[in-house]
Short mmCIF file of C-alpha atoms and ligand atoms in Angstrom, two decimals:
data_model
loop_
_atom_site.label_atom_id
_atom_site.label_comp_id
_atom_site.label_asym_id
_atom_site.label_seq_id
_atom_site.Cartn_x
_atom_site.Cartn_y
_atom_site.Cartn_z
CA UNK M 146 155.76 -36.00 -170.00
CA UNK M 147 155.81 -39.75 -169.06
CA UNK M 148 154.64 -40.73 -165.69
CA UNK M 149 156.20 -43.85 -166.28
CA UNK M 150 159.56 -44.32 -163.82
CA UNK M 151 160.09 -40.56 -163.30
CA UNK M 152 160.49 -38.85 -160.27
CA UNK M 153 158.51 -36.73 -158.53
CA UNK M 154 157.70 -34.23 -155.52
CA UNK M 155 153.74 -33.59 -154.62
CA UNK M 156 153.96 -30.84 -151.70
CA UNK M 157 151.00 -31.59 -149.17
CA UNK M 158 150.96 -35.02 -150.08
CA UNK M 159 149.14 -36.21 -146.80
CA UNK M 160 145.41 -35.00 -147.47
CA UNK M 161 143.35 -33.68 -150.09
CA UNK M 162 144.22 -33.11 -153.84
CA UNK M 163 147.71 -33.80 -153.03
CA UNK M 164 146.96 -37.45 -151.13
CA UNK M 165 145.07 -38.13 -154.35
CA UNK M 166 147.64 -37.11 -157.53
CA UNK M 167 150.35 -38.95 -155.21
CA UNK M 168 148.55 -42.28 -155.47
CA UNK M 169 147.52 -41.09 -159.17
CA UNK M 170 150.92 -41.02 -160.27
CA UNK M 171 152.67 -43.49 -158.21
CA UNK M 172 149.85 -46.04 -159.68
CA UNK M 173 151.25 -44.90 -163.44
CA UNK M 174 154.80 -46.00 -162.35
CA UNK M 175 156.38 -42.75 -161.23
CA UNK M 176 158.38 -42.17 -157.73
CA UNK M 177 156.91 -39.65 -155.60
CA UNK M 178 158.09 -37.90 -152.60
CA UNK M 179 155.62 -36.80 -150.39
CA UNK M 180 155.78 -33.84 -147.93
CA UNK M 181 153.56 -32.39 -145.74
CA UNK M 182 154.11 -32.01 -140.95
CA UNK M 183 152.45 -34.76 -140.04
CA UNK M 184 154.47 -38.13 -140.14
CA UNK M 185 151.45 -40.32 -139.56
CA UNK M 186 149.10 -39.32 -142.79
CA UNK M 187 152.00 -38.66 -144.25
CA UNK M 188 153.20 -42.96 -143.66
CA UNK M 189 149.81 -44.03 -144.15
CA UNK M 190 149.82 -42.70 -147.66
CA UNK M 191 153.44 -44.07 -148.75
CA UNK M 192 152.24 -47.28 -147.44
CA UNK M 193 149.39 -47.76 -150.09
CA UNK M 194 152.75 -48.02 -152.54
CA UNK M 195 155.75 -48.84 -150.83
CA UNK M 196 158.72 -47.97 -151.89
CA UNK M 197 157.02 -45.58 -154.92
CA UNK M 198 156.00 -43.66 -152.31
CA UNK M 199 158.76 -41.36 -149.83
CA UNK M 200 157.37 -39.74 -146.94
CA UNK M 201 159.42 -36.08 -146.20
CA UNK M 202 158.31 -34.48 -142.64
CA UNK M 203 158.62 -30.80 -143.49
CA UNK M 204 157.35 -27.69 -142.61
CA UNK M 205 156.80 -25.17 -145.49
CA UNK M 206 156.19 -22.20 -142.99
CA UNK M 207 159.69 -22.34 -141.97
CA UNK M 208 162.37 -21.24 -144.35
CA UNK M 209 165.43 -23.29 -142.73
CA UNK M 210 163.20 -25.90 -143.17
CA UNK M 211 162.54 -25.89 -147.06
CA UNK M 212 166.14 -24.59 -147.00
CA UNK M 213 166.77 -28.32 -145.65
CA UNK M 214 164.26 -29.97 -148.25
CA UNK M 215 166.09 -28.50 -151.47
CA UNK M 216 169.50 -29.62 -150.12
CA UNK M 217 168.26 -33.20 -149.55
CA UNK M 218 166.75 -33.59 -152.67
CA UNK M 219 170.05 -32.45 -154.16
CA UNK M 220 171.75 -34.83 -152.80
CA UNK M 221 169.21 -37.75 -152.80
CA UNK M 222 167.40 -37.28 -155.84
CA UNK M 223 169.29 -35.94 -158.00
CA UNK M 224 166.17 -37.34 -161.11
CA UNK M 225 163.42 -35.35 -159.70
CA UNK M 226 161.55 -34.66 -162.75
CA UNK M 227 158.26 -33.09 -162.05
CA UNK M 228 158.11 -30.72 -158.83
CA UNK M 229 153.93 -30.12 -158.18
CA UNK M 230 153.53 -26.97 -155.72
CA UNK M 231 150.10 -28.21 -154.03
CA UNK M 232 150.67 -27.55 -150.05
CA UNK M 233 147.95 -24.70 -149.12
CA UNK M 234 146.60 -23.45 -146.38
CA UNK M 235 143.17 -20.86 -146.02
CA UNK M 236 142.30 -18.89 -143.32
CA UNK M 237 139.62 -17.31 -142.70
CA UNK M 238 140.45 -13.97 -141.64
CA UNK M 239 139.07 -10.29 -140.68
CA UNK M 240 141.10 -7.84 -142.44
CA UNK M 241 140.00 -5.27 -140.15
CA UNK M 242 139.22 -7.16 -137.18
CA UNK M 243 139.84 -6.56 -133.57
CA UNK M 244 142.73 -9.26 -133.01
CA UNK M 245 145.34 -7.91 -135.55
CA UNK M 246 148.71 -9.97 -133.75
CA UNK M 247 146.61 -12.87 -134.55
CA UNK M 248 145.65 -12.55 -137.88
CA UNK M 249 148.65 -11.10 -138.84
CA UNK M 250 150.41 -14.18 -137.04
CA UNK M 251 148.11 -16.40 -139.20
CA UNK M 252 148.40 -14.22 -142.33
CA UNK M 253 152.12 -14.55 -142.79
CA UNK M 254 151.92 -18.36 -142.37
CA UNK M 255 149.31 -18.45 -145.36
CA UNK M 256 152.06 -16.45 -147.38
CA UNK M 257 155.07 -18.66 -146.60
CA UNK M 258 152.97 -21.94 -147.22
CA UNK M 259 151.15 -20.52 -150.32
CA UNK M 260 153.85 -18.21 -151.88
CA UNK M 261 157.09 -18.16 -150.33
CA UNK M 262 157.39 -22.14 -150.07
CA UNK M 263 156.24 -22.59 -154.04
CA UNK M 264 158.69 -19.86 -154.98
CA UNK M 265 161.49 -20.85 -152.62
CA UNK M 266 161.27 -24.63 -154.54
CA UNK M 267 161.13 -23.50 -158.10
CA UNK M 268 164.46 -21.18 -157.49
CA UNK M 269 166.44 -23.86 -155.02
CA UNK M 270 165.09 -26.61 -157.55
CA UNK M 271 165.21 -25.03 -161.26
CA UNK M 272 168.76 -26.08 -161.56
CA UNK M 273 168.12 -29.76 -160.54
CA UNK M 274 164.74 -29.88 -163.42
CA UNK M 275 166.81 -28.15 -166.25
CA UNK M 276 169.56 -31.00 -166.14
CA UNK M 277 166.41 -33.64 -166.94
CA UNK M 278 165.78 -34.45 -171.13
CA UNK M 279 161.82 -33.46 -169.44
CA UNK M 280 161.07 -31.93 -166.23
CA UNK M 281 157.66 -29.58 -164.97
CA UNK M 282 156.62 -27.78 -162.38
CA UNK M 283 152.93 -27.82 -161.52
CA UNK M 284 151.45 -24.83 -159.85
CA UNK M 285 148.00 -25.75 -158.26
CA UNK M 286 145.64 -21.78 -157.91
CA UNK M 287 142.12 -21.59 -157.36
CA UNK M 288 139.22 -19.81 -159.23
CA UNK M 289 139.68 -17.31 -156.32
CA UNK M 290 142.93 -15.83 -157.67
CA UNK M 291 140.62 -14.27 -160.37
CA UNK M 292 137.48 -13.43 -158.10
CA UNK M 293 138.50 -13.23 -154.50
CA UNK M 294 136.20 -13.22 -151.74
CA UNK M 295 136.18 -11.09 -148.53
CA UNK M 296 136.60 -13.73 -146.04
CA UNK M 297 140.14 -15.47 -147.31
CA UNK M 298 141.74 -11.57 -148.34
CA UNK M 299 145.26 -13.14 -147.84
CA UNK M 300 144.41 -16.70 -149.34
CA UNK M 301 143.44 -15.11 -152.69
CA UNK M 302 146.15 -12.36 -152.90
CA UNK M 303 148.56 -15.46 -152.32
CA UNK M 304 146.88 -17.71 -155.12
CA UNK M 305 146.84 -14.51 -157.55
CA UNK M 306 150.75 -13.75 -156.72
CA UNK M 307 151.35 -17.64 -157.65
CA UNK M 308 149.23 -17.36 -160.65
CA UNK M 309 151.83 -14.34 -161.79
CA UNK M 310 155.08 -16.51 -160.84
CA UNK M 311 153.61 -19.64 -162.82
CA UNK M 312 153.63 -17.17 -165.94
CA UNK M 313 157.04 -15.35 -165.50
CA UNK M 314 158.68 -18.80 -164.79
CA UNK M 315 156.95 -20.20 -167.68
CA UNK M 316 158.50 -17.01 -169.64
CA UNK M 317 161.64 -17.75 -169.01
CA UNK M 318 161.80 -21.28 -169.75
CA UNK M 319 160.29 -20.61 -173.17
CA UNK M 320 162.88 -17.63 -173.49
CA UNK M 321 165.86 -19.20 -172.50
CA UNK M 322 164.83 -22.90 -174.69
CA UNK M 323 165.17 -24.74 -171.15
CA UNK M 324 163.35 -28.30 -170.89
CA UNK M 325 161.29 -27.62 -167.92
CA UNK M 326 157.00 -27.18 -168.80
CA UNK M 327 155.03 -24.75 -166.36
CA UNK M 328 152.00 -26.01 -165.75
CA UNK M 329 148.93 -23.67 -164.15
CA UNK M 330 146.31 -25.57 -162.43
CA UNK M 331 143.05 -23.91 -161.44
CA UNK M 332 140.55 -25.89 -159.44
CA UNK M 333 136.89 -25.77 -158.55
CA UNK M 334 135.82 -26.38 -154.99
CA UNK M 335 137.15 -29.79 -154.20
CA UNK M 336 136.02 -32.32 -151.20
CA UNK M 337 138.98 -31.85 -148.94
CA UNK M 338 139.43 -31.07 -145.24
CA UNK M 339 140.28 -27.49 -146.45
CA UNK M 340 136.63 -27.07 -147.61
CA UNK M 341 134.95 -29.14 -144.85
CA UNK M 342 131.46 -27.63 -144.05
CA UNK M 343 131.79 -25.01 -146.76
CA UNK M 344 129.74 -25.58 -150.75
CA UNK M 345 128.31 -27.85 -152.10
CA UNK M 346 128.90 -30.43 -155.70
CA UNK M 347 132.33 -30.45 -154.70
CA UNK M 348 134.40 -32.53 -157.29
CA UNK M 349 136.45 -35.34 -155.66
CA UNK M 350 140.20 -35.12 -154.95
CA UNK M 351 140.49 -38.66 -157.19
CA UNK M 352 138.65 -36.96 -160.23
CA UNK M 353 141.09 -34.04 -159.92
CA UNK M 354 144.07 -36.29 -159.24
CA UNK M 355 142.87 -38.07 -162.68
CA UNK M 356 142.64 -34.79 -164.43
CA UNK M 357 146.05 -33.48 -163.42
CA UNK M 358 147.79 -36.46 -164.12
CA UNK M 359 146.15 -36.39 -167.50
CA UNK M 360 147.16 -32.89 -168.78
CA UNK M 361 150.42 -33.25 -167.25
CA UNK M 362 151.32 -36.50 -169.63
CA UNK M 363 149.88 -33.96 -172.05
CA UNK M 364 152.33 -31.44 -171.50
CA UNK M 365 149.60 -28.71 -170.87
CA UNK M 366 150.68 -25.49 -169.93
CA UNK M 367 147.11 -24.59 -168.18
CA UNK M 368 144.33 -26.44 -167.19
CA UNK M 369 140.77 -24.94 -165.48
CA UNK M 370 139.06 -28.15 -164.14
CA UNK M 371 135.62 -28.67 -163.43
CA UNK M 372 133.33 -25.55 -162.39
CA UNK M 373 136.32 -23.76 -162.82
CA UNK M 374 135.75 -23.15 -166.36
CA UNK M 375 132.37 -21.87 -166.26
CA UNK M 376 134.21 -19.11 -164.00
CA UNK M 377 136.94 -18.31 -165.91
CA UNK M 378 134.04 -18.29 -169.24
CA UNK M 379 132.09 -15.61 -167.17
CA UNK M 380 135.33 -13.51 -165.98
CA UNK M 381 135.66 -13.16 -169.99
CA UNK M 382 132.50 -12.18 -170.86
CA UNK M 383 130.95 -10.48 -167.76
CA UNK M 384 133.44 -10.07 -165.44
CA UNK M 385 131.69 -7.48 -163.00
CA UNK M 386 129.35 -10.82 -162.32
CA UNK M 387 132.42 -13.28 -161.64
CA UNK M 388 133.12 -10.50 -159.04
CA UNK M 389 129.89 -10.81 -157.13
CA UNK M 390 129.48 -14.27 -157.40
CA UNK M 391 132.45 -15.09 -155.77
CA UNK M 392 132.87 -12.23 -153.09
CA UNK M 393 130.93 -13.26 -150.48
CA UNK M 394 131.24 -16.82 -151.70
N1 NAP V 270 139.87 -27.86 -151.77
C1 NAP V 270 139.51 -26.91 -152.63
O1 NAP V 270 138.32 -26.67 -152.86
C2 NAP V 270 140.56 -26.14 -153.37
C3 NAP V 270 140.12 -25.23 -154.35
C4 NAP V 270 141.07 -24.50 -155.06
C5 NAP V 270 142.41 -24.70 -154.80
N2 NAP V 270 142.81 -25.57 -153.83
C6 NAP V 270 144.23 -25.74 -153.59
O2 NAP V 270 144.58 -27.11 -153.70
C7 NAP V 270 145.72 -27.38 -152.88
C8 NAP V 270 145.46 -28.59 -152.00
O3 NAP V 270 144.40 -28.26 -151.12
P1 NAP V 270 143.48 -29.38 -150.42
O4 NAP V 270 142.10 -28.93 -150.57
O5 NAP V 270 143.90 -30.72 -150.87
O6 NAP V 270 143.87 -29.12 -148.89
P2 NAP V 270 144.10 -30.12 -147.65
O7 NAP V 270 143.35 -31.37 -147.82
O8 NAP V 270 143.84 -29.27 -146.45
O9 NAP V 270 145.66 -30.45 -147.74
C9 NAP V 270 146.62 -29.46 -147.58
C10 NAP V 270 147.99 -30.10 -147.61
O10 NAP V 270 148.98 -29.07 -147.41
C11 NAP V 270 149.85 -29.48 -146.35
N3 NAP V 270 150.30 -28.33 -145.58
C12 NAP V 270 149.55 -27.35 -145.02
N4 NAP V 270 150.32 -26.52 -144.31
C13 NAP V 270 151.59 -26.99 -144.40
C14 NAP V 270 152.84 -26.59 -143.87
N5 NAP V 270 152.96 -25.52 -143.06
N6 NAP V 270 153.94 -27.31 -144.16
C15 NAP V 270 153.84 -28.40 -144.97
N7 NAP V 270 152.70 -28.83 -145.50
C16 NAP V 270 151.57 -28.13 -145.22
C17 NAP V 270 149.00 -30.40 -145.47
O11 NAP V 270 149.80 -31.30 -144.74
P3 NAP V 270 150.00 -31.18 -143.11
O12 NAP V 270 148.72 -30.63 -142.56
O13 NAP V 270 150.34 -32.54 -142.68
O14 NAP V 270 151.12 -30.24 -142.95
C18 NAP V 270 148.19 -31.14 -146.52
O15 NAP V 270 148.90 -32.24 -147.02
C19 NAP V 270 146.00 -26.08 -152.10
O16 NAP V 270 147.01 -25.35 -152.73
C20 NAP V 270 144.68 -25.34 -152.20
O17 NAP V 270 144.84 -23.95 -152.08
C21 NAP V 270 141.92 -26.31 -153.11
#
């Protein structure tokens, strides 16, 4: 795909990974709408490339609310060529801790942000992408889909549910000849507010911006960047160790 003059929607386009393939592609020419709840990140990034770059306050937790997002870009951008499902959130949770209302309350926010949201856009949008000549949806997992770790229980089951729609949706694109590339994006641990005080050799969110935006004008279908491939290389050939190394990671 061209990044040149298309259209584009980068969920969680205020901070991290998301911040950084936003300026990534609007710098190759493309128009990207933004989203993510707060309005002032959310400004200060569309005004490094005004006018390539549309801020959209919304709330993925809420259903109305993404509801509301695939209606307005419907009706105002009818081009959108290339929908990238990066908003995430991780939580650090106690399965079987004593304060169950609140990490259940905290649980099913992970799931509508890290899930429902991603699957919610690909349905509402799918008919919008399959009227472009090119269109792609983007799907951005984590190496802890394949080896989850005890402390983020609902963070990985949500990443590992996302890694199964990416390959049904990419199924039935292939099966039913429809223009619209499904793209599966696995990243290592990445300098971001989500992993603020956690790891260490953390790739930047520019260097992964750089590699995204590359494999996408590739027309990749899956791409393990970074450290990431050394883990998905040892989940192949010992994956009992994969397991440990990442389960109390
Ligand atoms: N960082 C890593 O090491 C790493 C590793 C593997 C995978 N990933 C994945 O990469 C993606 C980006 O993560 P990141 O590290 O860049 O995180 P980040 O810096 O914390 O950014 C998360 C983005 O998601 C948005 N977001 C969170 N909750 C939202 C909600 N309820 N409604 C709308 N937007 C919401 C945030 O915007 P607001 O706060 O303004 O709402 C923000 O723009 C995520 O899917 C994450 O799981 C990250």
């Amino acid at each position: 795909m061209q990044l040149e003059r298309i259209k584009a929607l980068v969920t969680g386009g205020s901070s991290g990974v998301g911040r950084a393939l936003a300026l990534k592609l609007a710098s190759a020419g493309a128009t990207v709408i933004i989203t993510g709840r707060a309005r002032t990140r959310l400004n200060a990034v569309a005004e490094m490339h005004p006018g390539k770059i549309l801020p959209v306050v919304v709330d993925l937790a809420d259903p109305a609310a993404v509801d509301t997002l695939i209606a307005t870009l419907h009706r105002d951008h009818p081009d959108l060529a290339l929908l990238v499902n990066n908003a995430g959130v991780q939580y650090l949770l106690d399965i079987a801790g004593n304060d169950p209302q609140k990490t259940l309350a905290l649980a099913r926010e992970e799931i509508a942000v890290n899930f429902t949201a991603p699957a919610a856009l690909t349905i509402g949008l799918a008919p919008l992408l399959k009227r472009q000549r090119q269109a792609m949806i983007v799907n951005i997992s984590s190496g802890l889909a394949v080896s989850p770790k005890t402390s983020a229980p609902i963070y990985c089951a949500t990443k590992g549910a996302l890694d199964s729609l990416t390959r049904t949706t990419r199924y039935r694109m292939e099966d039913g000849r429809l223009p619209i590339g499904v793209m599966h994006v696995v990243l290592p641990l990445v300098d971001t507010p989500m992993t603020t005080g956690r790891g260490s050799g953390k790739m930047t969110p520019e260097a992964v911006a750089d590699a995204i935006a590359d494999e996408i004008s590739k027309d990749c279908d899956e791409v393990w960047i970074g450290k990431a491939r050394m883990l998905r290389l040892l989940a192949a050939i010992a994956p009992g160790l994969a397991v440990r190394l990442l389960r109390n990671s």
